[in-house]
Amino acid sequence: MDLENNTMEAIEKIGNTPDKLIEVLIQCQSLNQQNYITEEQLNLISKGLNIPLSKAYGVASFYSMLSTSKKGKYVIQVCNSGPCYVNNSKTIAKAFQDALGISLGEVTADGLFSLEYTSCFGGCQIAPAVKINDMVYGNLTEEKVWQLVDSLRKEAV
Amino acid sequence: MDKISIIIDGKKVSVPPDTTILEAARKTQINIPTLCYHPDQNVKGNCRVCIVEIAGANGFAAACCTTVKEGMEIKTNTIRIREARQMVLNLILANHNSQCLSCKRNGNCELQTLSQELNIEEEFLDKVVDLLPIDQSNFSIVRDQTKCIKCGRCIEVCNDVQGVGAIYNVNRSCDMKIAPAYEKGLSEVPCVYCGQCINVCPVGAIYEKEDTKEVWRALEDPNKHVVVQIAPAVRVVLGEEFGMETGSIVTGKIVSFLKRIGFDKVFDTNFTADLTIIEEGNELLHRIKSGGKLPMLTSCSPGWIRYIEFFYPELLQHLSTCKSPQQMFGALVKSYYAEKMGLKPEDIVVVSIMPCTAKKTEAKREEMHLNDYYDVDIVITTRELAKMVRESRIQLRELEEEDFDVPLGLSTGAAAVFGATGGVMEAALRTVYEVVTGDELDKIDFKNLRGIAGFKEATIPVGDLDVNVAVANGLKNAKILLDLIKEGKANYHFIEIMCCPGGCIGGGGQPIPATNSIKEKRIEAIYQVDLQSELRKSHQNPAIKELYEEFLIEPLGEKSHKLLHTHYIDRSKNNKDKRD
Amino acid sequence: MKSFVSKLCGKIMPLSLKEYREHGGFLGLEKALFYMSPQEVIDEIKESRLRGRGGASFPTGVKWQLVAAEGDEEKYVVCNADEGEPGTFKDKALLEGCPFQVIEGLMISAYAVGAYKGYIYIRGEYPNSIDLFKKAINILKKEGYLGENILGQNFSFDIEVRSGAGAYVCGEETALIESIEGNSGSSRFKPPYPPNCGLWGKPTLVNNVETLANIPLIISQGAEEFLKLGTKGSKGTKLISVSGNVVNKGVFEVEFGISLREIIYDICGGLEGNKKLKFIQVGGSSGACLPELLLDLELDFDEFKKHNIGIGSGAILVVDDSCCILDFMRVTTEFFKHESCGKCTTCREGNRHIIKAIDRMIYGSGTERDMQIIKDIATIMRDSSLCGLGQAAPIPVLSLLKHFKDEFQEHINGYCSTGVCNFKGEGKSHG
């Protein structure tokens, strides 16, 4: 119910014209611990902004920062664009998979982490870099990856 | 404005500014190939099949969305351009399930034709077709995404023409597909089953759920009495499937064919169209006299009914309670006709031949399910009728014309015009005027209510009352009227709404293509049928008079109420279809 | 190195209006509003020969003139801060270093073309920038720099910050416009161009962050000062983002005319571990890959054009000789496969077929035919795609094919000289 109220509040605050759809989707996703937009939320947004649900879903599925399926509390995004690639981002992706015990595109069983590739987010200066929710971590090595996962696990407890 | 001079394939041409290369070329008999382009839709520019060379430009230009500029030198038919088009088409084919032989659109597929025209000799790229399930969740429409070429025509018709928005682009890049929200089945979203998406699909990605097998089976069942009805908009369109000129009237040949394949009785939906006019006309007069809900909205188009049930349930009271002619027909066959013939209703199979995919779902509505049987058992579209003709190997063109059986095959010209937008209104006015005033109506052609325009209105003096009427076709136009009603600004007594642009002649079950220019010819044919009719006012139909005398007693009476009228459902909360 | 457009970055507190003003901030706007007509502002920008810094290098003043010439009452100005080109992070330096400067540029552009409403579209991956701009706009509203009758003049202007949500294609101006309208970021075909028909069908001026950041300086100091910087055909400075196997990665402001070699070896300290340079990719993932022999090329729009390449966003990715060309090509193509909007056939379908052919080659089953497929598809994408994304995606592919043909042949022969592709069955590195 909280999610419903918060969603309505977000629509009211941002505005209910169709052009605000993306802003509303971003905000509504952030309301959710699992970093995704629930079907119930999307229905509210579709009604609130007076656009078909199919379009709201279509737009949500178009943008890679938006998700309509559950993700982890920490969404780990490993950059796989050119600059990070030449600084060994594949090794980093592998290290995350090993440290978390999941493959790219998956969520850990405890719902804490999801792991995915992402396009460049401008962390090239500190490549290889990853983005975890709003934070960017760079100059990563395999060892640092394990430390990072450890500290996030502790932070979550 | 000054004309612009350009050179296409060495030929000098002068065209008005803002002309596209495609239009300019077609004016000079240069036929640039297209795929996503549709004459009645917005230019999309996404398939890239219509690329041409422009002197001095780096890459190619898409002819459909590039406007001409003074002095432009265009080449449409060089080796380079032909090979490029073949490459583009190969990219499309690599992501297309090319099992043409068993495809619904085999022989009438724009991609198939194009492959032939562009001389595709080999599909040399890896097949990358995703094995996605076929959506068969409902009684009307099937979606097979393995055939989809992502042209976006269906999205435009669903969102911009019908204002329904059941489908949209999902995902992006090569994962992009066209689907309902959460990629659900159409039965789980507010789809009205109008089938307009089918009519614009260039390939076999969307099609009607086929029910011809059920018809064949019923015909060979010795224990069944099989009765068929044909909607007004089928008889002026079927000929197109057999190479006849658009607008050919083939009523008698259809009757003859249906008798040949073994229907026990061949009747006419026009009969119950006349009946609808009597019931609906009286309902309107009753509402006007007794201060009932006005404006009254017509209820014969099932796609439209689903639309108002989904999107404007608060206005359901405005709908006429009359069942559609299809359903009235079924209800009468299983009561009046059964009694007359001494048959048990459960031994009768009622088959409808309709221009419409939504009719398939309408027949399965719970309200149309009296006792243990449905009013109508099987609904097939005009396209399915054409398939049955081909399957039977009977040559339609060569058939002698035959007449409908009596009594449910008798009808007037007023019923015939139900097939075009404005027709129900015109038919109703012909009767209401005479019933109210007792005078004969001289000018029975309401020409200002005719034609393909999305919205029409008129004021007709009927006795002391000026009756204000409006006619809309296409659901986006209906929406405008519904919003007016909601705001209390719709100063009309009676509004006719047809779900499909142009009315039933443009229905989702009609032969493809169905462009506006084709629809206009179909409409002309509809009014020809009217003109050729001996009787042109519903209340003059002798079989209808007999029906009231023998069975119904009076319009809006007890039997009518039970058999011919219905109620509606608020579907705004729960999108799901109720299925048995 | 030069310090012009980025001179305040890191020098002042980004949200201190006082500091910005003390360092000459809003002098440009004041000069424009108090002493110049809109046409005079446009003339000054034309005079400066400033060219767009987003990638297409279109003359800025000419673009402004197009919008100004439209009779419409309703016009929009948009700041394109959807910096998504891989290896590009120079706009971020301006966005987070001196937001007021970018906003001032946007305001001057609005005054010049007659717009009352502006949008700043910032990529969703830059949450800090979005936050800063929202705050900066609030400050300016409070101080009377935004709103009705700004600085007491007959000029009213309002700005809204819009966030992207992860779509590289939205850096393309028509896709960006679609996104502001609340739609999926699918490109529109052009013409009509945004200056004639853009946001909600109205004349719309879309400028890159760096372009706009130059505006206040050009107006306040005059075009003449600006013309002193750069080369004959390319005036001013350029922010470049250097990344890859180089000692000093980062954003640097340089004057046009500097050679690529100077940038890499003098400014950035050369390659890490003194490795040998294999190639550089200029302009981000959609840029051409240039071998060592082109390093003496000067940074100059016209010089680059002679070689049929573009400066693009000014990103330079330095790649050493441990890189396998095919593996790298797969990475860039994978990027475009992820980022295509899916609207037009060639861009939607093309990338995955290139990847399939590359895969056959890096896993040891490639043939001459695969090389041909890569080339043919890259060519059709370049020539027939609807928007700049699809047209540019094959540029790295085609340039690698051109400059490193031997390495493709090598793979067809079952051999990878970098040792990245292991044909003996342990090719894990392609994961």
PDB file of C-alpha atoms in Angstrom, chain B residues 254-364:
ATOM      1  CA  ILE B 254     -22.497 -16.633 -52.159  1.00  0.00           C
ATOM      2  CA  VAL B 255     -25.997 -18.008 -51.532  1.00  0.00           C
ATOM      3  CA  SER B 256     -25.520 -20.506 -54.313  1.00  0.00           C
ATOM      4  CA  PHE B 257     -22.138 -21.561 -52.947  1.00  0.00           C
ATOM      5  CA  LEU B 258     -23.433 -22.002 -49.416  1.00  0.00           C
ATOM      6  CA  LYS B 259     -26.283 -24.147 -50.631  1.00  0.00           C
ATOM      7  CA  ARG B 260     -23.894 -26.232 -52.723  1.00  0.00           C
ATOM      8  CA  ILE B 261     -21.714 -27.070 -49.752  1.00  0.00           C
ATOM      9  CA  GLY B 262     -24.661 -28.247 -47.750  1.00  0.00           C
ATOM     10  CA  PHE B 263     -26.152 -25.602 -45.523  1.00  0.00           C
ATOM     11  CA  ASP B 264     -29.732 -26.525 -44.692  1.00  0.00           C
ATOM     12  CA  LYS B 265     -30.861 -22.934 -44.876  1.00  0.00           C
ATOM     13  CA  VAL B 266     -29.111 -19.862 -46.197  1.00  0.00           C
ATOM     14  CA  PHE B 267     -30.427 -16.782 -44.455  1.00  0.00           C
ATOM     15  CA  ASP B 268     -29.481 -13.174 -44.250  1.00  0.00           C
ATOM     16  CA  THR B 269     -28.235 -11.019 -41.386  1.00  0.00           C
ATOM     17  CA  ASN B 270     -30.034  -8.218 -43.223  1.00  0.00           C
ATOM     18  CA  PHE B 271     -33.266  -9.693 -41.955  1.00  0.00           C
ATOM     19  CA  THR B 272     -32.270  -8.998 -38.369  1.00  0.00           C
ATOM     20  CA  ALA B 273     -30.754  -5.698 -39.424  1.00  0.00           C
ATOM     21  CA  ASP B 274     -34.292  -4.678 -40.356  1.00  0.00           C
ATOM     22  CA  LEU B 275     -35.463  -6.053 -37.045  1.00  0.00           C
ATOM     23  CA  THR B 276     -32.782  -4.063 -35.221  1.00  0.00           C
ATOM     24  CA  ILE B 277     -34.157  -0.898 -36.796  1.00  0.00           C
ATOM     25  CA  ILE B 278     -37.640  -1.639 -35.467  1.00  0.00           C
ATOM     26  CA  GLU B 279     -36.421  -2.444 -31.968  1.00  0.00           C
ATOM     27  CA  GLU B 280     -33.776   0.256 -31.789  1.00  0.00           C
ATOM     28  CA  GLY B 281     -36.036   2.867 -33.406  1.00  0.00           C
ATOM     29  CA  ASN B 282     -38.714   2.171 -30.843  1.00  0.00           C
ATOM     30  CA  GLU B 283     -36.151   2.221 -28.051  1.00  0.00           C
ATOM     31  CA  LEU B 284     -35.012   5.666 -29.198  1.00  0.00           C
ATOM     32  CA  LEU B 285     -38.585   6.977 -29.324  1.00  0.00           C
ATOM     33  CA  HIS B 286     -39.240   5.489 -25.912  1.00  0.00           C
ATOM     34  CA  ARG B 287     -36.130   7.172 -24.475  1.00  0.00           C
ATOM     35  CA  ILE B 288     -37.112  10.518 -26.003  1.00  0.00           C
ATOM     36  CA  LYS B 289     -40.666  10.295 -24.690  1.00  0.00           C
ATOM     37  CA  SER B 290     -39.878   8.969 -21.258  1.00  0.00           C
ATOM     38  CA  GLY B 291     -36.798  11.088 -20.577  1.00  0.00           C
ATOM     39  CA  GLY B 292     -34.402   8.164 -20.814  1.00  0.00           C
ATOM     40  CA  LYS B 293     -30.640   8.378 -21.255  1.00  0.00           C
ATOM     41  CA  LEU B 294     -29.701  10.375 -24.318  1.00  0.00           C
ATOM     42  CA  PRO B 295     -27.914  10.427 -26.618  1.00  0.00           C
ATOM     43  CA  MET B 296     -28.570   6.801 -27.360  1.00  0.00           C
ATOM     44  CA  LEU B 297     -25.604   4.962 -28.867  1.00  0.00           C
ATOM     45  CA  THR B 298     -25.872   2.140 -31.372  1.00  0.00           C
ATOM     46  CA  SER B 299     -24.801  -1.299 -30.236  1.00  0.00           C
ATOM     47  CA  CYS B 300     -24.297  -3.422 -33.322  1.00  0.00           C
ATOM     48  CA  SER B 301     -20.493  -3.183 -33.575  1.00  0.00           C
ATOM     49  CA  PRO B 302     -18.872  -5.557 -31.065  1.00  0.00           C
ATOM     50  CA  GLY B 303     -15.445  -3.913 -31.195  1.00  0.00           C
ATOM     51  CA  TRP B 304     -17.100  -0.668 -30.261  1.00  0.00           C
ATOM     52  CA  ILE B 305     -18.975  -2.379 -27.436  1.00  0.00           C
ATOM     53  CA  ARG B 306     -15.730  -3.713 -25.999  1.00  0.00           C
ATOM     54  CA  TYR B 307     -14.203  -0.265 -26.330  1.00  0.00           C
ATOM     55  CA  ILE B 308     -16.876   1.485 -24.306  1.00  0.00           C
ATOM     56  CA  GLU B 309     -16.879  -1.360 -21.786  1.00  0.00           C
ATOM     57  CA  PHE B 310     -13.131  -0.971 -21.274  1.00  0.00           C
ATOM     58  CA  PHE B 311     -12.698   2.766 -21.480  1.00  0.00           C
ATOM     59  CA  TYR B 312     -16.034   4.479 -20.746  1.00  0.00           C
ATOM     60  CA  PRO B 313     -18.004   2.104 -18.519  1.00  0.00           C
ATOM     61  CA  GLU B 314     -19.710   5.111 -16.912  1.00  0.00           C
ATOM     62  CA  LEU B 315     -21.509   5.691 -20.212  1.00  0.00           C
ATOM     63  CA  LEU B 316     -22.843   2.151 -20.701  1.00  0.00           C
ATOM     64  CA  GLN B 317     -26.371   3.391 -19.953  1.00  0.00           C
ATOM     65  CA  HIS B 318     -26.263   5.312 -23.211  1.00  0.00           C
ATOM     66  CA  LEU B 319     -25.914   2.143 -25.248  1.00  0.00           C
ATOM     67  CA  SER B 320     -28.991   0.775 -26.915  1.00  0.00           C
ATOM     68  CA  THR B 321     -29.860  -2.523 -25.284  1.00  0.00           C
ATOM     69  CA  CYS B 322     -30.431  -4.097 -28.686  1.00  0.00           C
ATOM     70  CA  LYS B 323     -28.265  -7.064 -29.490  1.00  0.00           C
ATOM     71  CA  SER B 324     -26.407  -6.843 -32.754  1.00  0.00           C
ATOM     72  CA  PRO B 325     -28.141  -8.220 -35.860  1.00  0.00           C
ATOM     73  CA  GLN B 326     -25.841 -11.266 -35.741  1.00  0.00           C
ATOM     74  CA  GLN B 327     -26.968 -12.127 -32.239  1.00  0.00           C
ATOM     75  CA  MET B 328     -30.632 -11.315 -32.835  1.00  0.00           C
ATOM     76  CA  PHE B 329     -30.480 -13.699 -35.767  1.00  0.00           C
ATOM     77  CA  GLY B 330     -29.042 -16.509 -33.685  1.00  0.00           C
ATOM     78  CA  ALA B 331     -31.569 -15.974 -30.914  1.00  0.00           C
ATOM     79  CA  LEU B 332     -34.476 -16.055 -33.359  1.00  0.00           C
ATOM     80  CA  VAL B 333     -33.245 -19.140 -35.178  1.00  0.00           C
ATOM     81  CA  LYS B 334     -33.076 -21.027 -31.923  1.00  0.00           C
ATOM     82  CA  SER B 335     -36.550 -19.902 -30.838  1.00  0.00           C
ATOM     83  CA  TYR B 336     -38.917 -18.639 -33.554  1.00  0.00           C
ATOM     84  CA  TYR B 337     -37.421 -20.653 -36.391  1.00  0.00           C
ATOM     85  CA  ALA B 338     -36.921 -23.789 -34.298  1.00  0.00           C
ATOM     86  CA  GLU B 339     -40.538 -23.687 -33.198  1.00  0.00           C
ATOM     87  CA  LYS B 340     -41.707 -23.094 -36.751  1.00  0.00           C
ATOM     88  CA  MET B 341     -39.653 -25.980 -38.090  1.00  0.00           C
ATOM     89  CA  GLY B 342     -40.251 -28.282 -35.157  1.00  0.00           C
ATOM     90  CA  LEU B 343     -36.547 -28.488 -34.366  1.00  0.00           C
ATOM     91  CA  LYS B 344     -34.793 -28.649 -31.026  1.00  0.00           C
ATOM     92  CA  PRO B 345     -32.601 -25.580 -30.612  1.00  0.00           C
ATOM     93  CA  GLU B 346     -29.684 -27.739 -29.505  1.00  0.00           C
ATOM     94  CA  ASP B 347     -29.785 -29.547 -32.846  1.00  0.00           C
ATOM     95  CA  ILE B 348     -29.344 -26.345 -34.784  1.00  0.00           C
ATOM     96  CA  VAL B 349     -25.927 -24.928 -35.654  1.00  0.00           C
ATOM     97  CA  VAL B 350     -25.907 -21.224 -36.488  1.00  0.00           C
ATOM     98  CA  VAL B 351     -22.980 -20.104 -38.614  1.00  0.00           C
ATOM     99  CA  SER B 352     -22.278 -16.413 -39.260  1.00  0.00           C
ATOM    100  CA  ILE B 353     -20.226 -15.016 -42.077  1.00  0.00           C
ATOM    101  CA  MET B 354     -19.022 -11.662 -40.912  1.00  0.00           C
ATOM    102  CA  PRO B 355     -16.647  -8.906 -42.034  1.00  0.00           C
ATOM    103  CA  CYS B 356     -15.425  -8.811 -38.482  1.00  0.00           C
ATOM    104  CA  THR B 357     -13.046 -10.514 -36.082  1.00  0.00           C
ATOM    105  CA  ALA B 358     -14.740  -9.056 -32.986  1.00  0.00           C
ATOM    106  CA  LYS B 359     -17.925 -10.940 -33.903  1.00  0.00           C
ATOM    107  CA  LYS B 360     -16.159 -14.177 -33.017  1.00  0.00           C
ATOM    108  CA  THR B 361     -15.753 -13.000 -29.444  1.00  0.00           C
ATOM    109  CA  GLU B 362     -19.201 -11.392 -29.356  1.00  0.00           C
ATOM    110  CA  ALA B 363     -20.762 -14.774 -30.096  1.00  0.00           C
ATOM    111  CA  LYS B 364     -19.025 -16.184 -27.024  1.00  0.00           C
TER     112      LYS B 364
END
